[in-house]
């Protein structure tokens, strides 16, 4: 099989392409935005291809130059699901490339907001280099410090000075390159009037360095070069651990990463591609099968069957009639339709949500982390102790006073404190990750522990988007079944399609008369029988849906037979969620009508806490109101219509059945399969915060031990050199083990 | 014992070389994608037909 393409570069028949879906890739203005690099000979582009999933994909995509020699080079980044292609732009165009990829089954996802591409941060690489430098210096300084600790004989004193000078040399890059970030951050925070943990750290680093230099130059001591290098090294490692990145997941998506780049516009009967940004009211657009409607528009021509799953999570396509307004975000299935744009893209029903201030507000300062709160007091107390010991010694001996002052700053440098949060959170993130719960960053764990209100969307979040249960509320003979099947088979209404799927394959009967009444049902004559299938309004002349369950009634030859009931299937573990109501305020926030109110009340307990029929904007406002009432809101949603509420809430979780698919911008992404673990996740996040508190106590104990040495002014470099790594190792092992244990207790591993 | 000056000089030089090599690897993007090469190595090279 592997040599399939080695016999001929284009075996098999190429799938004929009739649509013009990639025509927009020949527009120069669009091209310039998509290409990474271009000159008069070659172009380079990075394409995001969601279908990459196995080594065969890798093999095929890296052989692209066999299809066309104008492609010089193609390289796959498997985890990011990216393909980098360099091609000769005189012989080959991007459109041809994308069409080639489409033909071999790897359609790239091209969107306006290519977030995955932007996610390649240079920052992490920079941090790795800083760690490398610090580690390199740390190792060398340790070696050179050993002779001092083991004692040097009198005639070896020249070595001591030599080692001291080299240590100073090694400390220079550690302080001014690796540790630079701490000084900058401490300074910026001071200017902003905030005392964060970086201030005592920067102070500690500075004091260590100055004392090392002075002691070595004046030959009064060996200095603390090893403690200094170790401190910076461990701190940076802690920072590194904290920066977990998911290559294939994006938390920053909005409608732009989901909408097309361009749309086909009808201009005097001629179709041409137009970039989405230039789309104005009144223009006529053509939407083909599987294309997304980019702006609110009126249906002018064709049979519209719109799949709103991205918007609402509802997977059953909706039928729309001519002249109706179709909201942006729906995906057309079936034939091509023509629409007239009634609102610009950014002002549409759905997209106007992004104009809300919730999206422009800065994200970081939503909740103060434990670390931030504590380090403020820590810094103040530390400075008081340092100054007090200086003042206490000053009347007797100013040298001891200065020694004590600097020693306090060195020993109390909150290295262990600074490490406890990153290591606990990184371990917790790993646990969540294994359970298919992906968190944007480590701060989210603390937010998760602090919420007291849970707001849930209905469709797609607590219901399983894919399946609606269908129940037949009566007995039918074979003939009756066949008649109903035949009637429903001819209709494209979602409910009819579900009914015909329910019966499976059956021989169809003769249809002599067929009429579909929009919004009501089917009126047909099949094999001589008069059939009525539809709502209560059609059959009885009035609605009698008392159970609030969607029903399709059946009547053949004037005899009422019964009905089909349609029932939502809830996600597994919904009962567990209901139990959360004792500890959390549980709210339901749905865009749908309240058909299922009675069923849902058993989970949510309180009728007043269930909101139905809310627009995306209203969802956002309800969350805002709750927050004003002092609630810390956890919002769970799945579609674009929840985006506003997700963003406004203190913690937004997007629920999705496939993490590579589209999910709205959020703080965390939860795989639908792990939905039943939500209570365990909440409890585990509380455990993680408790672990941080405990490790803070441990590091405080070490600080107190060190301080008892420091205030006397007799801190030997050896004590500092032992205390610092020892406390670090204790904290790292404690947090890792404790997190592991907590996860086991909550049955997450 | 003066040989120690020379030895330390040598060891620091060696370590610097390694650090430099790491920097070079990092800058040239060798550590950007740590997963795909492990798959790529399993793929067979194309069989050449011109052996006959």
Tab-separated table of N, CA, C and O in Angstrom, chain A residues 44-149:
chain	number	residue	atom	x	y	z
A	44	UNK	N	5.513	31.052	1.271
A	44	UNK	CA	5.443	30.084	2.367
A	44	UNK	C	4.125	30.291	3.090
A	44	UNK	O	3.734	31.422	3.370
A	45	UNK	N	3.450	29.206	3.358
A	45	UNK	CA	2.195	29.321	4.101
A	45	UNK	C	2.092	28.219	5.150
A	45	UNK	O	2.590	27.114	4.956
A	46	UNK	N	1.504	28.570	6.287
A	46	UNK	CA	1.209	27.593	7.329
A	46	UNK	C	-0.297	27.362	7.319
A	46	UNK	O	-1.062	28.299	7.452
A	47	UNK	N	-0.683	26.123	7.126
A	47	UNK	CA	-2.102	25.798	7.073
A	47	UNK	C	-2.470	24.921	8.256
A	47	UNK	O	-1.704	24.041	8.646
A	48	UNK	N	-3.641	25.191	8.808
A	48	UNK	CA	-4.140	24.369	9.903
A	48	UNK	C	-5.053	23.294	9.317
A	48	UNK	O	-6.048	23.604	8.663
A	49	UNK	N	-4.690	22.036	9.512
A	49	UNK	CA	-5.465	20.941	8.928
A	49	UNK	C	-5.976	20.043	10.055
A	49	UNK	O	-5.234	19.233	10.613
A	50	UNK	N	-7.254	20.198	10.418
A	50	UNK	CA	-7.765	19.453	11.580
A	50	UNK	C	-7.746	17.934	11.382
A	50	UNK	O	-7.778	17.197	12.358
A	51	UNK	N	-7.703	17.478	10.135
A	51	UNK	CA	-7.815	16.032	9.913
A	51	UNK	C	-6.544	15.250	10.191
A	51	UNK	O	-6.568	14.034	10.171
A	52	UNK	N	-5.433	15.932	10.415
A	52	UNK	CA	-4.180	15.206	10.656
A	52	UNK	C	-4.331	14.366	11.920
A	52	UNK	O	-4.635	14.893	12.982
A	53	UNK	N	-4.196	13.051	11.790
A	53	UNK	CA	-4.378	12.235	12.988
A	53	UNK	C	-3.470	11.029	13.079
A	53	UNK	O	-3.423	10.371	14.098
A	54	UNK	N	-2.741	10.663	12.014
A	54	UNK	CA	-1.919	9.451	12.120
A	54	UNK	C	-0.654	9.613	11.298
A	54	UNK	O	-0.476	10.590	10.592
A	55	UNK	N	0.204	8.605	11.378
A	55	UNK	CA	1.472	8.736	10.683
A	55	UNK	C	1.294	8.679	9.170
A	55	UNK	O	2.123	9.175	8.423
A	56	UNK	N	0.210	8.072	8.704
A	56	UNK	CA	-0.029	8.052	7.259
A	56	UNK	C	-0.317	9.456	6.735
A	56	UNK	O	0.115	9.808	5.641
A	57	UNK	N	-1.042	10.223	7.551
A	57	UNK	CA	-1.310	11.611	7.167
A	57	UNK	C	0.017	12.341	6.990
A	57	UNK	O	0.233	13.071	6.031
A	58	UNK	N	0.884	12.115	7.954
A	58	UNK	CA	2.200	12.743	7.950
A	58	UNK	C	2.943	12.368	6.672
A	58	UNK	O	3.486	13.218	5.970
A	59	UNK	N	2.916	11.093	6.376
A	59	UNK	CA	3.634	10.603	5.207
A	59	UNK	C	3.106	11.243	3.930
A	59	UNK	O	3.849	11.774	3.132
A	60	UNK	N	1.791	11.201	3.785
A	60	UNK	CA	1.190	11.726	2.565
A	60	UNK	C	1.445	13.220	2.423
A	60	UNK	O	1.851	13.699	1.369
A	61	UNK	N	1.254	13.963	3.501
A	61	UNK	CA	1.360	15.415	3.404
A	61	UNK	C	2.799	15.871	3.190
A	61	UNK	O	3.036	16.936	2.649
A	62	UNK	N	3.755	15.050	3.601
A	62	UNK	CA	5.143	15.451	3.373
A	62	UNK	C	5.636	15.008	1.999
A	62	UNK	O	6.782	15.228	1.640
A	63	UNK	N	4.764	14.359	1.231
A	63	UNK	CA	5.121	13.960	-0.131
A	63	UNK	C	4.449	14.855	-1.162
A	63	UNK	O	4.338	14.473	-2.325
A	64	UNK	N	3.994	16.009	-0.737
A	64	UNK	CA	3.222	16.849	-1.654
A	64	UNK	C	3.983	17.200	-2.924
A	64	UNK	O	3.382	17.376	-3.969
A	65	UNK	N	5.287	17.255	-2.840
A	65	UNK	CA	6.040	17.633	-4.045
A	65	UNK	C	5.984	16.557	-5.123
A	65	UNK	O	6.300	16.809	-6.264
A	66	UNK	N	5.535	15.368	-4.766
A	66	UNK	CA	5.343	14.330	-5.780
A	66	UNK	C	4.114	14.621	-6.631
A	66	UNK	O	3.992	14.154	-7.751
A	67	UNK	N	3.156	15.355	-6.043
A	67	UNK	CA	1.968	15.718	-6.803
A	67	UNK	C	2.311	16.823	-7.788
A	67	UNK	O	1.851	16.832	-8.904
A	68	UNK	N	3.088	17.746	-7.333
A	68	UNK	CA	3.445	18.858	-8.188
A	68	UNK	C	4.840	19.344	-7.809
A	68	UNK	O	5.072	19.717	-6.660
A	69	UNK	N	5.769	19.306	-8.756
A	69	UNK	CA	7.151	19.687	-8.425
A	69	UNK	C	7.292	21.154	-8.021
A	69	UNK	O	8.314	21.537	-7.464
A	70	UNK	N	6.243	21.961	-8.262
A	70	UNK	CA	6.326	23.366	-7.862
A	70	UNK	C	6.278	23.520	-6.346
A	70	UNK	O	6.619	24.565	-5.814
A	71	UNK	N	5.836	22.478	-5.650
A	71	UNK	CA	5.873	22.503	-4.194
A	71	UNK	C	7.267	22.054	-3.782
A	71	UNK	O	7.672	20.922	-4.045
A	72	UNK	N	8.009	22.954	-3.176
A	72	UNK	CA	9.391	22.635	-2.849
A	72	UNK	C	9.499	21.808	-1.591
A	72	UNK	O	10.368	20.960	-1.468
A	73	UNK	N	8.616	22.067	-0.670
A	73	UNK	CA	8.866	21.579	0.670
A	73	UNK	C	7.550	21.574	1.421
A	73	UNK	O	6.773	22.527	1.348
A	74	UNK	N	7.255	20.497	2.106
A	74	UNK	CA	6.082	20.507	2.978
A	74	UNK	C	6.417	19.752	4.245
A	74	UNK	O	7.007	18.679	4.210
A	75	UNK	N	6.063	20.325	5.346
A	75	UNK	CA	6.468	19.791	6.639
A	75	UNK	C	5.276	19.820	7.579
A	75	UNK	O	4.556	20.828	7.655
A	76	UNK	N	5.074	18.742	8.315
A	76	UNK	CA	3.929	18.661	9.218
A	76	UNK	C	4.394	18.878	10.654
A	76	UNK	O	5.441	18.375	11.051
A	77	UNK	N	3.621	19.658	11.386
A	77	UNK	CA	3.803	19.700	12.835
A	77	UNK	C	2.608	18.966	13.411
A	77	UNK	O	1.487	19.447	13.389
A	78	UNK	N	2.863	17.770	13.898
A	78	UNK	CA	1.761	16.855	14.203
A	78	UNK	C	0.871	17.349	15.332
A	78	UNK	O	-0.348	17.329	15.232
A	79	UNK	N	1.482	17.797	16.426
A	79	UNK	CA	0.676	18.193	17.579
A	79	UNK	C	-0.150	19.431	17.290
A	79	UNK	O	-1.262	19.572	17.756
A	80	UNK	N	0.438	20.341	16.525
A	80	UNK	CA	-0.305	21.564	16.210
A	80	UNK	C	-1.218	21.359	15.020
A	80	UNK	O	-1.953	22.264	14.650
A	81	UNK	N	-1.135	20.213	14.391
A	81	UNK	CA	-1.936	19.896	13.201
A	81	UNK	C	-1.727	20.945	12.123
A	81	UNK	O	-2.670	21.468	11.533
A	82	UNK	N	-0.475	21.284	11.909
A	82	UNK	CA	-0.149	22.318	10.935
A	82	UNK	C	0.685	21.736	9.803
A	82	UNK	O	1.444	20.802	10.006
A	83	UNK	N	0.537	22.360	8.663
A	83	UNK	CA	1.358	21.988	7.524
A	83	UNK	C	2.028	23.258	7.009
A	83	UNK	O	1.353	24.252	6.740
A	84	UNK	N	3.339	23.208	6.913
A	84	UNK	CA	4.060	24.353	6.368
A	84	UNK	C	4.486	23.994	4.950
A	84	UNK	O	5.120	22.960	4.737
A	85	UNK	N	4.093	24.820	4.003
A	85	UNK	CA	4.398	24.529	2.602
A	85	UNK	C	5.146	25.697	1.987
A	85	UNK	O	4.777	26.854	2.185
A	86	UNK	N	6.208	25.366	1.261
A	86	UNK	CA	6.914	26.389	0.487
A	86	UNK	C	6.763	26.022	-0.973
A	86	UNK	O	7.068	24.885	-1.352
A	87	UNK	N	6.240	26.927	-1.764
A	87	UNK	CA	6.021	26.582	-3.173
A	87	UNK	C	6.428	27.729	-4.092
A	87	UNK	O	6.566	28.871	-3.668
A	88	UNK	N	6.636	27.341	-5.343
A	88	UNK	CA	7.031	28.295	-6.365
A	88	UNK	C	5.786	29.020	-6.836
A	88	UNK	O	4.912	28.430	-7.467
A	89	UNK	N	5.675	30.325	-6.535
A	89	UNK	CA	4.418	31.005	-6.832
A	89	UNK	C	4.293	31.449	-8.288
A	89	UNK	O	3.289	32.030	-8.682
A	90	UNK	N	5.333	31.155	-9.101
A	90	UNK	CA	5.189	31.465	-10.514
A	90	UNK	C	4.470	30.319	-11.238
A	90	UNK	O	3.835	30.504	-12.253
A	91	UNK	N	4.617	29.103	-10.703
A	91	UNK	CA	3.998	27.960	-11.365
A	91	UNK	C	2.765	27.444	-10.647
A	91	UNK	O	2.037	26.608	-11.175
A	92	UNK	N	2.570	27.907	-9.414
A	92	UNK	CA	1.548	27.281	-8.594
A	92	UNK	C	0.885	28.352	-7.749
A	92	UNK	O	1.540	29.315	-7.349
A	93	UNK	N	-0.397	28.209	-7.506
A	93	UNK	CA	-1.062	29.210	-6.677
A	93	UNK	C	-1.543	28.569	-5.386
A	93	UNK	O	-1.643	27.346	-5.295
A	94	UNK	N	-1.838	29.423	-4.440
A	94	UNK	CA	-2.349	28.933	-3.164
A	94	UNK	C	-3.670	28.202	-3.378
A	94	UNK	O	-3.939	27.175	-2.769
A	95	UNK	N	-4.479	28.738	-4.304
A	95	UNK	CA	-5.766	28.098	-4.559
A	95	UNK	C	-5.559	26.664	-5.030
A	95	UNK	O	-6.229	25.735	-4.568
A	96	UNK	N	-4.592	26.475	-5.956
A	96	UNK	CA	-4.322	25.122	-6.439
A	96	UNK	C	-3.858	24.225	-5.298
A	96	UNK	O	-4.243	23.061	-5.215
A	97	UNK	N	-3.038	24.786	-4.439
A	97	UNK	CA	-2.514	24.009	-3.311
A	97	UNK	C	-3.653	23.555	-2.404
A	97	UNK	O	-3.751	22.386	-2.031
A	98	UNK	N	-4.520	24.514	-2.067
A	98	UNK	CA	-5.622	24.184	-1.156
A	98	UNK	C	-6.569	23.194	-1.825
A	98	UNK	O	-7.060	22.248	-1.197
A	99	UNK	N	-6.787	23.351	-3.139
A	99	UNK	CA	-7.652	22.402	-3.839
A	99	UNK	C	-7.032	21.017	-3.863
A	99	UNK	O	-7.730	20.006	-3.730
A	100	UNK	N	-5.713	20.976	-4.024
A	100	UNK	CA	-5.017	19.682	-3.991
A	100	UNK	C	-5.211	19.015	-2.628
A	100	UNK	O	-5.563	17.832	-2.538
A	101	UNK	N	-5.038	19.810	-1.576
A	101	UNK	CA	-5.210	19.270	-0.231
A	101	UNK	C	-6.642	18.795	-0.023
A	101	UNK	O	-6.890	17.744	0.559
A	102	UNK	N	-7.575	19.566	-0.549
A	102	UNK	CA	-8.988	19.204	-0.425
A	102	UNK	C	-9.248	17.880	-1.142
A	102	UNK	O	-9.923	16.992	-0.627
A	103	UNK	N	-8.638	17.728	-2.330
A	103	UNK	CA	-8.857	16.512	-3.110
A	103	UNK	C	-8.301	15.275	-2.425
A	103	UNK	O	-8.864	14.192	-2.539
A	104	UNK	N	-7.183	15.425	-1.739
A	104	UNK	CA	-6.629	14.232	-1.088
A	104	UNK	C	-7.219	14.058	0.306
A	104	UNK	O	-6.802	13.197	1.058
A	105	UNK	N	-8.203	14.874	0.647
A	105	UNK	CA	-8.947	14.639	1.889
A	105	UNK	C	-8.444	15.423	3.079
A	105	UNK	O	-8.835	15.149	4.196
A	106	UNK	N	-7.570	16.382	2.848
A	106	UNK	CA	-7.070	17.166	3.980
A	106	UNK	C	-7.416	18.631	3.766
A	106	UNK	O	-6.580	19.430	3.385
A	107	UNK	N	-8.669	18.944	4.005
A	107	UNK	CA	-9.080	20.316	3.778
A	107	UNK	C	-8.552	21.198	4.894
A	107	UNK	O	-8.813	20.952	6.064
A	108	UNK	N	-7.776	22.226	4.532
A	108	UNK	CA	-7.285	23.119	5.591
A	108	UNK	C	-8.407	24.021	6.082
A	108	UNK	O	-9.327	24.340	5.324
A	109	UNK	N	-8.315	24.383	7.319
A	109	UNK	CA	-9.291	25.305	7.896
A	109	UNK	C	-8.702	26.698	7.796
A	109	UNK	O	-7.725	27.008	8.465
A	110	UNK	N	-9.271	27.487	6.929
A	110	UNK	CA	-8.735	28.839	6.749
A	110	UNK	C	-9.735	29.811	7.341
A	110	UNK	O	-10.885	29.852	6.918
A	111	UNK	N	-9.311	30.550	8.334
A	111	UNK	CA	-10.248	31.490	8.948
A	111	UNK	C	-9.574	32.819	9.156
A	111	UNK	O	-8.357	32.940	9.079
A	112	UNK	N	-10.393	33.823	9.430
A	112	UNK	CA	-9.869	35.177	9.580
A	112	UNK	C	-8.951	35.295	10.779
A	112	UNK	O	-7.943	35.953	10.749
A	113	UNK	N	-9.332	34.627	11.838
A	113	UNK	CA	-8.561	34.752	13.065
A	113	UNK	C	-7.807	33.450	13.264
A	113	UNK	O	-8.282	32.521	13.897
A	114	UNK	N	-6.654	33.362	12.645
A	114	UNK	CA	-5.925	32.103	12.694
A	114	UNK	C	-5.200	32.012	14.021
A	114	UNK	O	-4.011	32.247	14.132
A	115	UNK	N	-5.943	31.658	15.064
A	115	UNK	CA	-5.382	31.714	16.410
A	115	UNK	C	-4.300	30.675	16.632
A	115	UNK	O	-3.327	30.922	17.317
A	116	UNK	N	-4.500	29.523	16.062
A	116	UNK	CA	-3.542	28.448	16.285
A	116	UNK	C	-2.155	28.914	15.842
A	116	UNK	O	-1.152	28.647	16.478
A	117	UNK	N	-2.154	29.662	14.752
A	117	UNK	CA	-0.873	30.121	14.220
A	117	UNK	C	-0.232	31.109	15.190
A	117	UNK	O	0.957	31.059	15.449
A	118	UNK	N	-1.067	32.002	15.710
A	118	UNK	CA	-0.531	33.042	16.588
A	118	UNK	C	-0.063	32.485	17.919
A	118	UNK	O	0.637	33.145	18.666
A	119	UNK	N	-0.516	31.266	18.223
A	119	UNK	CA	-0.202	30.702	19.518
A	119	UNK	C	1.285	30.367	19.678
A	119	UNK	O	1.754	30.136	20.769
A	120	UNK	N	2.000	30.297	18.555
A	120	UNK	CA	3.432	29.992	18.639
A	120	UNK	C	4.139	31.126	19.350
A	120	UNK	O	4.503	32.120	18.750
A	121	UNK	N	4.346	30.985	20.624
A	121	UNK	CA	4.935	32.090	21.356
A	121	UNK	C	6.446	31.956	21.398
A	121	UNK	O	6.982	30.877	21.602
A	122	UNK	N	7.092	33.077	21.227
A	122	UNK	CA	8.545	33.078	21.336
A	122	UNK	C	8.946	33.096	22.806
A	122	UNK	O	10.080	32.836	23.157
A	123	UNK	N	7.976	33.404	23.671
A	123	UNK	CA	8.265	33.609	25.079
A	123	UNK	C	8.817	32.364	25.755
A	123	UNK	O	9.766	32.407	26.505
A	124	UNK	N	8.197	31.244	25.448
A	124	UNK	CA	8.592	30.010	26.098
A	124	UNK	C	10.031	29.652	25.734
A	124	UNK	O	10.811	29.251	26.577
A	125	UNK	N	10.379	29.833	24.437
A	125	UNK	CA	11.735	29.543	23.999
A	125	UNK	C	12.735	30.403	24.752
A	125	UNK	O	13.794	29.943	25.185
A	126	UNK	N	12.360	31.654	24.955
A	126	UNK	CA	13.197	32.590	25.677
A	126	UNK	C	13.417	32.104	27.112
A	126	UNK	O	14.524	32.155	27.640
A	127	UNK	N	12.354	31.621	27.737
A	127	UNK	CA	12.448	31.128	29.103
A	127	UNK	C	13.374	29.919	29.175
A	127	UNK	O	14.173	29.793	30.105
A	128	UNK	N	13.295	29.049	28.183
A	128	UNK	CA	14.163	27.872	28.159
A	128	UNK	C	15.625	28.313	28.131
A	128	UNK	O	16.471	27.757	28.835
A	129	UNK	N	15.911	29.337	27.340
A	129	UNK	CA	17.291	29.817	27.268
A	129	UNK	C	17.744	30.393	28.605
A	129	UNK	O	18.875	30.180	29.036
A	130	UNK	N	16.860	31.098	29.261
A	130	UNK	CA	17.203	31.653	30.574
A	130	UNK	C	17.483	30.530	31.572
A	130	UNK	O	18.402	30.611	32.385
A	131	UNK	N	16.651	29.482	31.506
A	131	UNK	CA	16.865	28.345	32.401
A	131	UNK	C	18.198	27.682	32.087
A	131	UNK	O	18.958	27.316	32.996
A	132	UNK	N	18.506	27.550	30.800
A	132	UNK	CA	19.759	26.903	30.403
A	132	UNK	C	20.947	27.665	30.975
A	132	UNK	O	21.864	27.060	31.554
A	133	UNK	N	20.912	28.984	30.853
A	133	UNK	CA	22.019	29.797	31.376
A	133	UNK	C	22.126	29.644	32.896
A	133	UNK	O	23.211	29.415	33.440
A	134	UNK	N	20.966	29.738	33.572
A	134	UNK	CA	20.983	29.640	35.028
A	134	UNK	C	21.476	28.268	35.464
A	134	UNK	O	22.278	28.155	36.396
A	135	UNK	N	21.021	27.222	34.773
A	135	UNK	CA	21.432	25.862	35.129
A	135	UNK	C	22.923	25.669	34.917
A	135	UNK	O	23.607	25.076	35.756
A	136	UNK	N	23.404	26.196	33.813
A	136	UNK	CA	24.829	26.090	33.496
A	136	UNK	C	25.673	26.768	34.582
A	136	UNK	O	26.617	26.189	35.121
A	137	UNK	N	25.293	27.967	34.943
A	137	UNK	CA	26.048	28.697	35.961
A	137	UNK	C	25.907	28.019	37.323
A	137	UNK	O	26.873	27.931	38.080
A	138	UNK	N	24.698	27.545	37.632
A	138	UNK	CA	24.443	26.883	38.907
A	138	UNK	C	25.383	25.695	39.081
A	138	UNK	O	26.069	25.558	40.100
A	139	UNK	N	25.467	24.850	38.052
A	139	UNK	CA	26.330	23.672	38.115
A	139	UNK	C	27.774	24.038	38.353
A	139	UNK	O	28.443	23.494	39.239
A	140	UNK	N	28.266	25.000	37.591
A	140	UNK	CA	29.672	25.384	37.709
A	140	UNK	C	29.980	26.031	39.049
A	140	UNK	O	31.008	25.741	39.672
A	141	UNK	N	29.062	26.886	39.505
A	141	UNK	CA	29.293	27.572	40.778
A	141	UNK	C	29.310	26.569	41.927
A	141	UNK	O	30.127	26.662	42.844
A	142	UNK	N	28.419	25.572	41.869
A	142	UNK	CA	28.390	24.532	42.897
A	142	UNK	C	29.746	23.846	42.996
A	142	UNK	O	30.306	23.677	44.083
A	143	UNK	N	30.303	23.484	41.823
A	143	UNK	CA	31.600	22.813	41.800
A	143	UNK	C	32.667	23.674	42.447
A	143	UNK	O	33.470	23.214	43.256
A	144	UNK	N	32.638	24.967	42.094
A	144	UNK	CA	33.683	25.853	42.585
A	144	UNK	C	33.487	26.214	44.054
A	144	UNK	O	34.399	26.711	44.693
A	145	UNK	N	32.275	25.979	44.579
A	145	UNK	CA	32.033	26.336	45.972
A	145	UNK	C	32.387	25.203	46.920
A	145	UNK	O	32.611	25.435	48.103
A	146	UNK	N	32.434	23.987	46.416
A	146	UNK	CA	32.706	22.848	47.285
A	146	UNK	C	34.016	22.979	48.069
A	146	UNK	O	34.044	22.726	49.272
A	147	UNK	N	35.115	23.371	47.409
A	147	UNK	CA	36.369	23.479	48.162
A	147	UNK	C	36.226	24.366	49.398
A	147	UNK	O	36.723	24.056	50.470
A	148	UNK	N	35.473	25.446	49.248
A	148	UNK	CA	35.261	26.369	50.352
A	148	UNK	C	34.559	25.669	51.518
A	148	UNK	O	34.928	25.823	52.675
A	149	UNK	N	33.520	24.870	51.183
A	149	UNK	CA	32.774	24.196	52.234
A	149	UNK	C	33.608	23.140	52.937
A	149	UNK	O	33.501	22.936	54.135
